[in-house]
Every structure is written in structure tokens, then in C-alpha cells.
Amino acid sequence: MDHGDAFHSIQPLVSVVIPAFNASTYIENTLRSAARQTYPALEIIVVNDGSTDDTAKLVEQIAMTDSRICLLSTPNRGVAAARNTGIEASSGRFVAFLDADDLWHPTKIEKQVNALNRLSPRWAAVYVLHYVINHDDEIIRPGGSNVARGYIYARHLTFKYIGNGSALLVRRDVALGIGGFDSSYAAAGIGGCEDLDFELRLAARYCIEVVPERLVGYREYPGNMSSNHVRMGQGALEVIKRSLAANPQLPRYAAKSAVALTQKYAFQQYREAKSLHLSLVTAWAIFQKDPRFILGFAWQTSRRLMKRLLTLKTTTAQGEDPPQSNKSRFDEQITPSHVECPEGTVRSRRHLMRLTAMDTRLSLTCESAE
């Protein structure tokens, strides 16, 4: 199909917004995964956020062979401001966000548009699941399997279903209506969780759909935004704090749940950063509310350490290298399949049921206010 025909299709236009800062290592693969979508009616907007490498040059070269690709260049203002620039410049009914180092399965946009098209405007967005991939596009592990659909604000505060910035497709008018992405996090030095902030403002007012398939390759490597663990932990705590302040109608149980789970996330991030002070302060805050978590964490850590020492001792004695695993690649050859939500423990199921009931009540309040 001629790319130019996509803009005259009866299908609604989807604007793909790719914020890019010094992204020359991965931008070609990322653009290729966007351009190879089975959904033809696309415009692809790359926002060069003040890059000092060859990002702009590479995008310009690719754009010469694909008229759907447009390059916008701005001073460096952070990922939130770059996404907002892309949204404002877009022409599509829907906007899909793709980070400049991530990948999409070819069917992602088609499945998301099909899912959202059959729903009323009260349903503002649709997300998909992901695999975590490495530098070589190899799958390291699957992302989370928990999903929820409908009005999910109370549950999303705790479980953070969407998981990354490349998983969401949203109605453009809604993205603009809720104010786009908040650039104040980057200005405060705690950028990295702007996706979660955007999702929560979306979830507080609208219903969200899900395609429960792993259609995103979310890249983890040293040096990317999510590898700054202190900033990610602090950013997540601030996002939850602001969201709770903006939604005082949220039941106390849901607010406490959101804070508790986010503190545990921050604790893990601080440990990854080897920040002893922040780890201890956060661990003490968690211990006061949930001592079982800290005691269980200490027990599991000691078991892992003993197992690692025994494995190292055995390997050294035998003079063998550790076994190497054969990793699959995230590419168009992968066949996506429906992901089943894990059952969880009795306690976690009760917790989820309680939050779901709260979402039902909040949804009715939200509808009556419109």
C-alpha cells in the first residue's frame, strides 16, 4: 500500500508520538517497528528533544523514504514537554506514545484501535502488556500480567497496570483535555514517572480498555531514564501524593493501599541505587505499617545470598562457566497470545475485590458529575 493512501483511508488516523533525546542507538529500530504496523492510517511524529548526537540526522534520512514520518526539533525540556509538543502537532483522532528505545509488535495499533472503536467516548484509552528486552532486542522477562478494564482509578493507584510509556493509545481530545503530560516533575529533578501521572489523571475521569497481549518491547539498559532508581522512586511517591490530593473523594482504604505499594516500589528502587539512607528511611516507614513485608524481605534476601554463594562455590570447584540461556528476540516473528491474569492469594483477591467495589462506586459518582 502506498503510504500516502493511509491519510485517505476510512480508518481514523493515529498519531504516533516519539520523544527522542540522544536516541541514535535505537531510533532506527524504533521507527521501523512503528512504520511496520499493520494499521495503515498513521502519522509518525518524532520530537527531537535537544539531542546532541545523530538522532535528528538519522530520523531525517528515514523520513526521506516514508512520508508518514515528521521530525520536530525543540530545546531539551524533558520527555513530558516533548510528548506535549507531539500531541499539539498531531492530526489524528488517536495518539499513541512510543519511547525512542522501545519496540512495537506489528499488530499493536490495529488491535488497540479495533478495541477502542467499538466503545463509547467514555472509554478514553486502551493499553497493552509488554516484554522487557535488552540492548540486542532479546526478551529478558515478561512484564506484569495483572490487567483491569473499565473505571480502574482506585486499582491503578495500587497496581499500576499500564507499566510503561509505550503501551497506551488515547483519544487525542482527551489527552489535551486533561492537560497532557506534567513537565514539572522533570523541572524538580524527579522525572521518569510522568507516564503514571498522566494515566492516573486519565483513569480518574474515564474508562480504560486493555488488550491483554504482550505487544510492546520495553527496553531496560544502563543509562535509560528508568535506570535512575532514586529519581524513579521519588517520582513515583510524588505522583501518588499529587493524585491523592487531587481526588479527595477516594476512600481512605484505597489511598492507604496506594501509598503502601508505592513505598514498597520506592524501597526496591533505592536498594537498586544502593542508597542506604533512603532504603533505611523507607524500610522504617513500611515496617511501621506492614512489618511482615520487611521481615519477609530480609528472609528472602538471606536465602538468595546463601543460594548464590553455594552456586558460586560449586561452579568454581568444577571450573565451569555458568549456563547461558538462549533468549528469544522481540520482533515481528513473535506470535502474541492472550495473557491470563494470575489468581493470586486469598488475601490479594480480597484486596482486589475491595478496590474493584470502590471503583464501581467512584464510577457512578463520576458519571453523575458529568
JSON list of N, CA and C in Angstrom, two decimals, residues 252-302:
[
{"chain": "A", "resi": 252, "resn": "ARG", "atom": "N", "xyz": [-10.45, 6.06, 52.06]},
{"chain": "A", "resi": 252, "resn": "ARG", "atom": "CA", "xyz": [-9.19, 6.00, 52.80]},
{"chain": "A", "resi": 252, "resn": "ARG", "atom": "C", "xyz": [-8.46, 4.67, 52.57]},
{"chain": "A", "resi": 253, "resn": "TYR", "atom": "N", "xyz": [-9.21, 3.60, 52.46]},
{"chain": "A", "resi": 253, "resn": "TYR", "atom": "CA", "xyz": [-8.60, 2.28, 52.25]},
{"chain": "A", "resi": 253, "resn": "TYR", "atom": "C", "xyz": [-7.78, 2.27, 50.96]},
{"chain": "A", "resi": 254, "resn": "ALA", "atom": "N", "xyz": [-8.34, 2.82, 49.88]},
{"chain": "A", "resi": 254, "resn": "ALA", "atom": "CA", "xyz": [-7.64, 2.84, 48.59]},
{"chain": "A", "resi": 254, "resn": "ALA", "atom": "C", "xyz": [-6.42, 3.74, 48.65]},
{"chain": "A", "resi": 255, "resn": "ALA", "atom": "N", "xyz": [-6.53, 4.87, 49.35]},
{"chain": "A", "resi": 255, "resn": "ALA", "atom": "CA", "xyz": [-5.39, 5.78, 49.48]},
{"chain": "A", "resi": 255, "resn": "ALA", "atom": "C", "xyz": [-4.25, 5.11, 50.24]},
{"chain": "A", "resi": 256, "resn": "LYS", "atom": "N", "xyz": [-4.58, 4.45, 51.35]},
{"chain": "A", "resi": 256, "resn": "LYS", "atom": "CA", "xyz": [-3.55, 3.75, 52.13]},
{"chain": "A", "resi": 256, "resn": "LYS", "atom": "C", "xyz": [-2.89, 2.64, 51.32]},
{"chain": "A", "resi": 257, "resn": "SER", "atom": "N", "xyz": [-3.69, 1.92, 50.54]},
{"chain": "A", "resi": 257, "resn": "SER", "atom": "CA", "xyz": [-3.15, 0.86, 49.69]},
{"chain": "A", "resi": 257, "resn": "SER", "atom": "C", "xyz": [-2.17, 1.41, 48.66]},
{"chain": "A", "resi": 258, "resn": "ALA", "atom": "N", "xyz": [-2.55, 2.53, 48.03]},
{"chain": "A", "resi": 258, "resn": "ALA", "atom": "CA", "xyz": [-1.68, 3.14, 47.01]},
{"chain": "A", "resi": 258, "resn": "ALA", "atom": "C", "xyz": [-0.35, 3.58, 47.61]},
{"chain": "A", "resi": 259, "resn": "VAL", "atom": "N", "xyz": [-0.41, 4.23, 48.77]},
{"chain": "A", "resi": 259, "resn": "VAL", "atom": "CA", "xyz": [0.82, 4.71, 49.42]},
{"chain": "A", "resi": 259, "resn": "VAL", "atom": "C", "xyz": [1.70, 3.53, 49.81]},
{"chain": "A", "resi": 260, "resn": "ALA", "atom": "N", "xyz": [1.09, 2.50, 50.38]},
{"chain": "A", "resi": 260, "resn": "ALA", "atom": "CA", "xyz": [1.87, 1.34, 50.85]},
{"chain": "A", "resi": 260, "resn": "ALA", "atom": "C", "xyz": [2.59, 0.65, 49.71]},
{"chain": "A", "resi": 261, "resn": "LEU", "atom": "N", "xyz": [1.88, 0.39, 48.61]},
{"chain": "A", "resi": 261, "resn": "LEU", "atom": "CA", "xyz": [2.51, -0.31, 47.48]},
{"chain": "A", "resi": 261, "resn": "LEU", "atom": "C", "xyz": [3.57, 0.56, 46.81]},
{"chain": "A", "resi": 262, "resn": "THR", "atom": "N", "xyz": [3.34, 1.86, 46.76]},
{"chain": "A", "resi": 262, "resn": "THR", "atom": "CA", "xyz": [4.32, 2.75, 46.13]},
{"chain": "A", "resi": 262, "resn": "THR", "atom": "C", "xyz": [5.56, 2.88, 47.00]},
{"chain": "A", "resi": 263, "resn": "GLN", "atom": "N", "xyz": [5.39, 2.87, 48.32]},
{"chain": "A", "resi": 263, "resn": "GLN", "atom": "CA", "xyz": [6.55, 2.87, 49.21]},
{"chain": "A", "resi": 263, "resn": "GLN", "atom": "C", "xyz": [7.40, 1.62, 49.00]},
{"chain": "A", "resi": 264, "resn": "LYS", "atom": "N", "xyz": [6.75, 0.49, 48.78]},
{"chain": "A", "resi": 264, "resn": "LYS", "atom": "CA", "xyz": [7.50, -0.75, 48.55]},
{"chain": "A", "resi": 264, "resn": "LYS", "atom": "C", "xyz": [8.24, -0.70, 47.21]},
{"chain": "A", "resi": 265, "resn": "TYR", "atom": "N", "xyz": [7.60, -0.10, 46.21]},
{"chain": "A", "resi": 265, "resn": "TYR", "atom": "CA", "xyz": [8.29, 0.11, 44.93]},
{"chain": "A", "resi": 265, "resn": "TYR", "atom": "C", "xyz": [9.50, 1.02, 45.11]},
{"chain": "A", "resi": 266, "resn": "ALA", "atom": "N", "xyz": [9.31, 2.12, 45.84]},
{"chain": "A", "resi": 266, "resn": "ALA", "atom": "CA", "xyz": [10.41, 3.06, 46.06]},
{"chain": "A", "resi": 266, "resn": "ALA", "atom": "C", "xyz": [11.55, 2.38, 46.83]},
{"chain": "A", "resi": 267, "resn": "PHE", "atom": "N", "xyz": [11.20, 1.56, 47.81]},
{"chain": "A", "resi": 267, "resn": "PHE", "atom": "CA", "xyz": [12.21, 0.83, 48.58]},
{"chain": "A", "resi": 267, "resn": "PHE", "atom": "C", "xyz": [13.07, -0.05, 47.66]},
{"chain": "A", "resi": 268, "resn": "GLN", "atom": "N", "xyz": [12.42, -0.75, 46.73]},
{"chain": "A", "resi": 268, "resn": "GLN", "atom": "CA", "xyz": [13.18, -1.58, 45.79]},
{"chain": "A", "resi": 268, "resn": "GLN", "atom": "C", "xyz": [14.07, -0.73, 44.89]},
{"chain": "A", "resi": 269, "resn": "GLN", "atom": "N", "xyz": [13.58, 0.44, 44.48]},
{"chain": "A", "resi": 269, "resn": "GLN", "atom": "CA", "xyz": [14.37, 1.33, 43.64]},
{"chain": "A", "resi": 269, "resn": "GLN", "atom": "C", "xyz": [15.59, 1.86, 44.40]},
{"chain": "A", "resi": 270, "resn": "TYR", "atom": "N", "xyz": [15.41, 2.23, 45.64]},
{"chain": "A", "resi": 270, "resn": "TYR", "atom": "CA", "xyz": [16.53, 2.76, 46.43]},
{"chain": "A", "resi": 270, "resn": "TYR", "atom": "C", "xyz": [17.57, 1.68, 46.69]},
{"chain": "A", "resi": 271, "resn": "ARG", "atom": "N", "xyz": [17.11, 0.45, 46.85]},
{"chain": "A", "resi": 271, "resn": "ARG", "atom": "CA", "xyz": [18.06, -0.66, 47.02]},
{"chain": "A", "resi": 271, "resn": "ARG", "atom": "C", "xyz": [18.87, -0.86, 45.74]},
{"chain": "A", "resi": 272, "resn": "GLU", "atom": "N", "xyz": [18.20, -0.78, 44.59]},
{"chain": "A", "resi": 272, "resn": "GLU", "atom": "CA", "xyz": [18.92, -0.90, 43.32]},
{"chain": "A", "resi": 272, "resn": "GLU", "atom": "C", "xyz": [19.97, 0.19, 43.19]},
{"chain": "A", "resi": 273, "resn": "ALA", "atom": "N", "xyz": [19.64, 1.37, 43.70]},
{"chain": "A", "resi": 273, "resn": "ALA", "atom": "CA", "xyz": [20.58, 2.51, 43.62]},
{"chain": "A", "resi": 273, "resn": "ALA", "atom": "C", "xyz": [21.65, 2.43, 44.70]},
{"chain": "A", "resi": 274, "resn": "LYS", "atom": "N", "xyz": [21.54, 1.46, 45.61]},
{"chain": "A", "resi": 274, "resn": "LYS", "atom": "CA", "xyz": [22.47, 1.31, 46.74]},
{"chain": "A", "resi": 274, "resn": "LYS", "atom": "C", "xyz": [22.50, 2.56, 47.61]},
{"chain": "A", "resi": 275, "resn": "SER", "atom": "N", "xyz": [21.34, 3.17, 47.76]},
{"chain": "A", "resi": 275, "resn": "SER", "atom": "CA", "xyz": [21.20, 4.33, 48.63]},
{"chain": "A", "resi": 275, "resn": "SER", "atom": "C", "xyz": [20.78, 3.85, 50.02]},
{"chain": "A", "resi": 276, "resn": "LEU", "atom": "N", "xyz": [21.75, 3.70, 50.91]},
{"chain": "A", "resi": 276, "resn": "LEU", "atom": "CA", "xyz": [21.49, 3.14, 52.23]},
{"chain": "A", "resi": 276, "resn": "LEU", "atom": "C", "xyz": [20.52, 4.03, 53.02]},
{"chain": "A", "resi": 277, "resn": "HIS", "atom": "N", "xyz": [20.74, 5.34, 52.98]},
{"chain": "A", "resi": 277, "resn": "HIS", "atom": "CA", "xyz": [19.89, 6.25, 53.75]},
{"chain": "A", "resi": 277, "resn": "HIS", "atom": "C", "xyz": [18.43, 6.16, 53.32]},
{"chain": "A", "resi": 278, "resn": "LEU", "atom": "N", "xyz": [18.18, 6.31, 52.02]},
{"chain": "A", "resi": 278, "resn": "LEU", "atom": "CA", "xyz": [16.81, 6.28, 51.52]},
{"chain": "A", "resi": 278, "resn": "LEU", "atom": "C", "xyz": [16.18, 4.90, 51.74]},
{"chain": "A", "resi": 279, "resn": "SER", "atom": "N", "xyz": [16.98, 3.84, 51.59]},
{"chain": "A", "resi": 279, "resn": "SER", "atom": "CA", "xyz": [16.46, 2.49, 51.82]},
{"chain": "A", "resi": 279, "resn": "SER", "atom": "C", "xyz": [16.01, 2.30, 53.26]},
{"chain": "A", "resi": 280, "resn": "LEU", "atom": "N", "xyz": [16.84, 2.76, 54.20]},
{"chain": "A", "resi": 280, "resn": "LEU", "atom": "CA", "xyz": [16.50, 2.58, 55.61]},
{"chain": "A", "resi": 280, "resn": "LEU", "atom": "C", "xyz": [15.30, 3.44, 56.01]},
{"chain": "A", "resi": 281, "resn": "VAL", "atom": "N", "xyz": [15.26, 4.68, 55.55]},
{"chain": "A", "resi": 281, "resn": "VAL", "atom": "CA", "xyz": [14.13, 5.55, 55.87]},
{"chain": "A", "resi": 281, "resn": "VAL", "atom": "C", "xyz": [12.82, 4.96, 55.34]},
{"chain": "A", "resi": 282, "resn": "THR", "atom": "N", "xyz": [12.85, 4.47, 54.11]},
{"chain": "A", "resi": 282, "resn": "THR", "atom": "CA", "xyz": [11.64, 3.91, 53.51]},
{"chain": "A", "resi": 282, "resn": "THR", "atom": "C", "xyz": [11.27, 2.58, 54.16]},
{"chain": "A", "resi": 283, "resn": "ALA", "atom": "N", "xyz": [12.29, 1.76, 54.47]},
{"chain": "A", "resi": 283, "resn": "ALA", "atom": "CA", "xyz": [12.03, 0.48, 55.14]},
{"chain": "A", "resi": 283, "resn": "ALA", "atom": "C", "xyz": [11.36, 0.71, 56.49]},
{"chain": "A", "resi": 284, "resn": "TRP", "atom": "N", "xyz": [11.80, 1.73, 57.22]},
{"chain": "A", "resi": 284, "resn": "TRP", "atom": "CA", "xyz": [11.20, 2.01, 58.53]},
{"chain": "A", "resi": 284, "resn": "TRP", "atom": "C", "xyz": [9.74, 2.44, 58.38]},
{"chain": "A", "resi": 285, "resn": "ALA", "atom": "N", "xyz": [9.47, 3.27, 57.36]},
{"chain": "A", "resi": 285, "resn": "ALA", "atom": "CA", "xyz": [8.09, 3.71, 57.11]},
{"chain": "A", "resi": 285, "resn": "ALA", "atom": "C", "xyz": [7.20, 2.52, 56.77]},
{"chain": "A", "resi": 286, "resn": "ILE", "atom": "N", "xyz": [7.73, 1.57, 56.00]},
{"chain": "A", "resi": 286, "resn": "ILE", "atom": "CA", "xyz": [6.96, 0.37, 55.64]},
{"chain": "A", "resi": 286, "resn": "ILE", "atom": "C", "xyz": [6.77, -0.53, 56.86]},
{"chain": "A", "resi": 287, "resn": "PHE", "atom": "N", "xyz": [7.83, -0.68, 57.65]},
{"chain": "A", "resi": 287, "resn": "PHE", "atom": "CA", "xyz": [7.79, -1.57, 58.81]},
{"chain": "A", "resi": 287, "resn": "PHE", "atom": "C", "xyz": [6.72, -1.16, 59.81]},
{"chain": "A", "resi": 288, "resn": "GLN", "atom": "N", "xyz": [6.53, 0.13, 59.96]},
{"chain": "A", "resi": 288, "resn": "GLN", "atom": "CA", "xyz": [5.53, 0.62, 60.91]},
{"chain": "A", "resi": 288, "resn": "GLN", "atom": "C", "xyz": [4.11, 0.21, 60.52]},
{"chain": "A", "resi": 289, "resn": "LYS", "atom": "N", "xyz": [3.88, 0.03, 59.22]},
{"chain": "A", "resi": 289, "resn": "LYS", "atom": "CA", "xyz": [2.54, -0.34, 58.74]},
{"chain": "A", "resi": 289, "resn": "LYS", "atom": "C", "xyz": [2.43, -1.81, 58.37]},
{"chain": "A", "resi": 290, "resn": "ASP", "atom": "N", "xyz": [3.54, -2.40, 57.89]},
{"chain": "A", "resi": 290, "resn": "ASP", "atom": "CA", "xyz": [3.50, -3.78, 57.41]},
{"chain": "A", "resi": 290, "resn": "ASP", "atom": "C", "xyz": [4.81, -4.48, 57.75]},
{"chain": "A", "resi": 291, "resn": "PRO", "atom": "N", "xyz": [5.01, -4.82, 59.03]},
{"chain": "A", "resi": 291, "resn": "PRO", "atom": "CA", "xyz": [6.28, -5.45, 59.43]},
{"chain": "A", "resi": 291, "resn": "PRO", "atom": "C", "xyz": [6.54, -6.78, 58.73]},
{"chain": "A", "resi": 292, "resn": "ARG", "atom": "N", "xyz": [5.46, -7.47, 58.34]},
{"chain": "A", "resi": 292, "resn": "ARG", "atom": "CA", "xyz": [5.65, -8.76, 57.67]},
{"chain": "A", "resi": 292, "resn": "ARG", "atom": "C", "xyz": [6.40, -8.61, 56.36]},
{"chain": "A", "resi": 293, "resn": "PHE", "atom": "N", "xyz": [6.18, -7.49, 55.66]},
{"chain": "A", "resi": 293, "resn": "PHE", "atom": "CA", "xyz": [6.87, -7.28, 54.39]},
{"chain": "A", "resi": 293, "resn": "PHE", "atom": "C", "xyz": [8.38, -7.19, 54.61]},
{"chain": "A", "resi": 294, "resn": "ILE", "atom": "N", "xyz": [8.80, -6.40, 55.58]},
{"chain": "A", "resi": 294, "resn": "ILE", "atom": "CA", "xyz": [10.23, -6.21, 55.83]},
{"chain": "A", "resi": 294, "resn": "ILE", "atom": "C", "xyz": [10.87, -7.49, 56.34]},
{"chain": "A", "resi": 295, "resn": "LEU", "atom": "N", "xyz": [10.18, -8.18, 57.25]},
{"chain": "A", "resi": 295, "resn": "LEU", "atom": "CA", "xyz": [10.72, -9.44, 57.77]},
{"chain": "A", "resi": 295, "resn": "LEU", "atom": "C", "xyz": [10.81, -10.48, 56.65]},
{"chain": "A", "resi": 296, "resn": "GLY", "atom": "N", "xyz": [9.77, -10.54, 55.81]},
{"chain": "A", "resi": 296, "resn": "GLY", "atom": "CA", "xyz": [9.81, -11.47, 54.68]},
{"chain": "A", "resi": 296, "resn": "GLY", "atom": "C", "xyz": [10.90, -11.12, 53.69]},
{"chain": "A", "resi": 297, "resn": "PHE", "atom": "N", "xyz": [11.09, -9.82, 53.46]},
{"chain": "A", "resi": 297, "resn": "PHE", "atom": "CA", "xyz": [12.14, -9.37, 52.56]},
{"chain": "A", "resi": 297, "resn": "PHE", "atom": "C", "xyz": [13.51, -9.78, 53.09]},
{"chain": "A", "resi": 298, "resn": "ALA", "atom": "N", "xyz": [13.74, -9.60, 54.40]},
{"chain": "A", "resi": 298, "resn": "ALA", "atom": "CA", "xyz": [15.03, -9.97, 54.99]},
{"chain": "A", "resi": 298, "resn": "ALA", "atom": "C", "xyz": [15.27, -11.48, 54.86]},
{"chain": "A", "resi": 299, "resn": "TRP", "atom": "N", "xyz": [14.22, -12.28, 55.07]},
{"chain": "A", "resi": 299, "resn": "TRP", "atom": "CA", "xyz": [14.36, -13.73, 54.96]},
{"chain": "A", "resi": 299, "resn": "TRP", "atom": "C", "xyz": [14.67, -14.15, 53.52]},
{"chain": "A", "resi": 300, "resn": "GLN", "atom": "N", "xyz": [13.94, -13.60, 52.56]},
{"chain": "A", "resi": 300, "resn": "GLN", "atom": "CA", "xyz": [14.18, -13.94, 51.16]},
{"chain": "A", "resi": 300, "resn": "GLN", "atom": "C", "xyz": [15.56, -13.50, 50.70]},
{"chain": "A", "resi": 301, "resn": "THR", "atom": "N", "xyz": [16.01, -12.34, 51.17]},
{"chain": "A", "resi": 301, "resn": "THR", "atom": "CA", "xyz": [17.34, -11.84, 50.80]},
{"chain": "A", "resi": 301, "resn": "THR", "atom": "C", "xyz": [18.43, -12.75, 51.31]},
{"chain": "A", "resi": 302, "resn": "SER", "atom": "N", "xyz": [18.29, -13.20, 52.55]},
{"chain": "A", "resi": 302, "resn": "SER", "atom": "CA", "xyz": [19.30, -14.11, 53.11]},
{"chain": "A", "resi": 302, "resn": "SER", "atom": "C", "xyz": [19.32, -15.44, 52.37]}
]
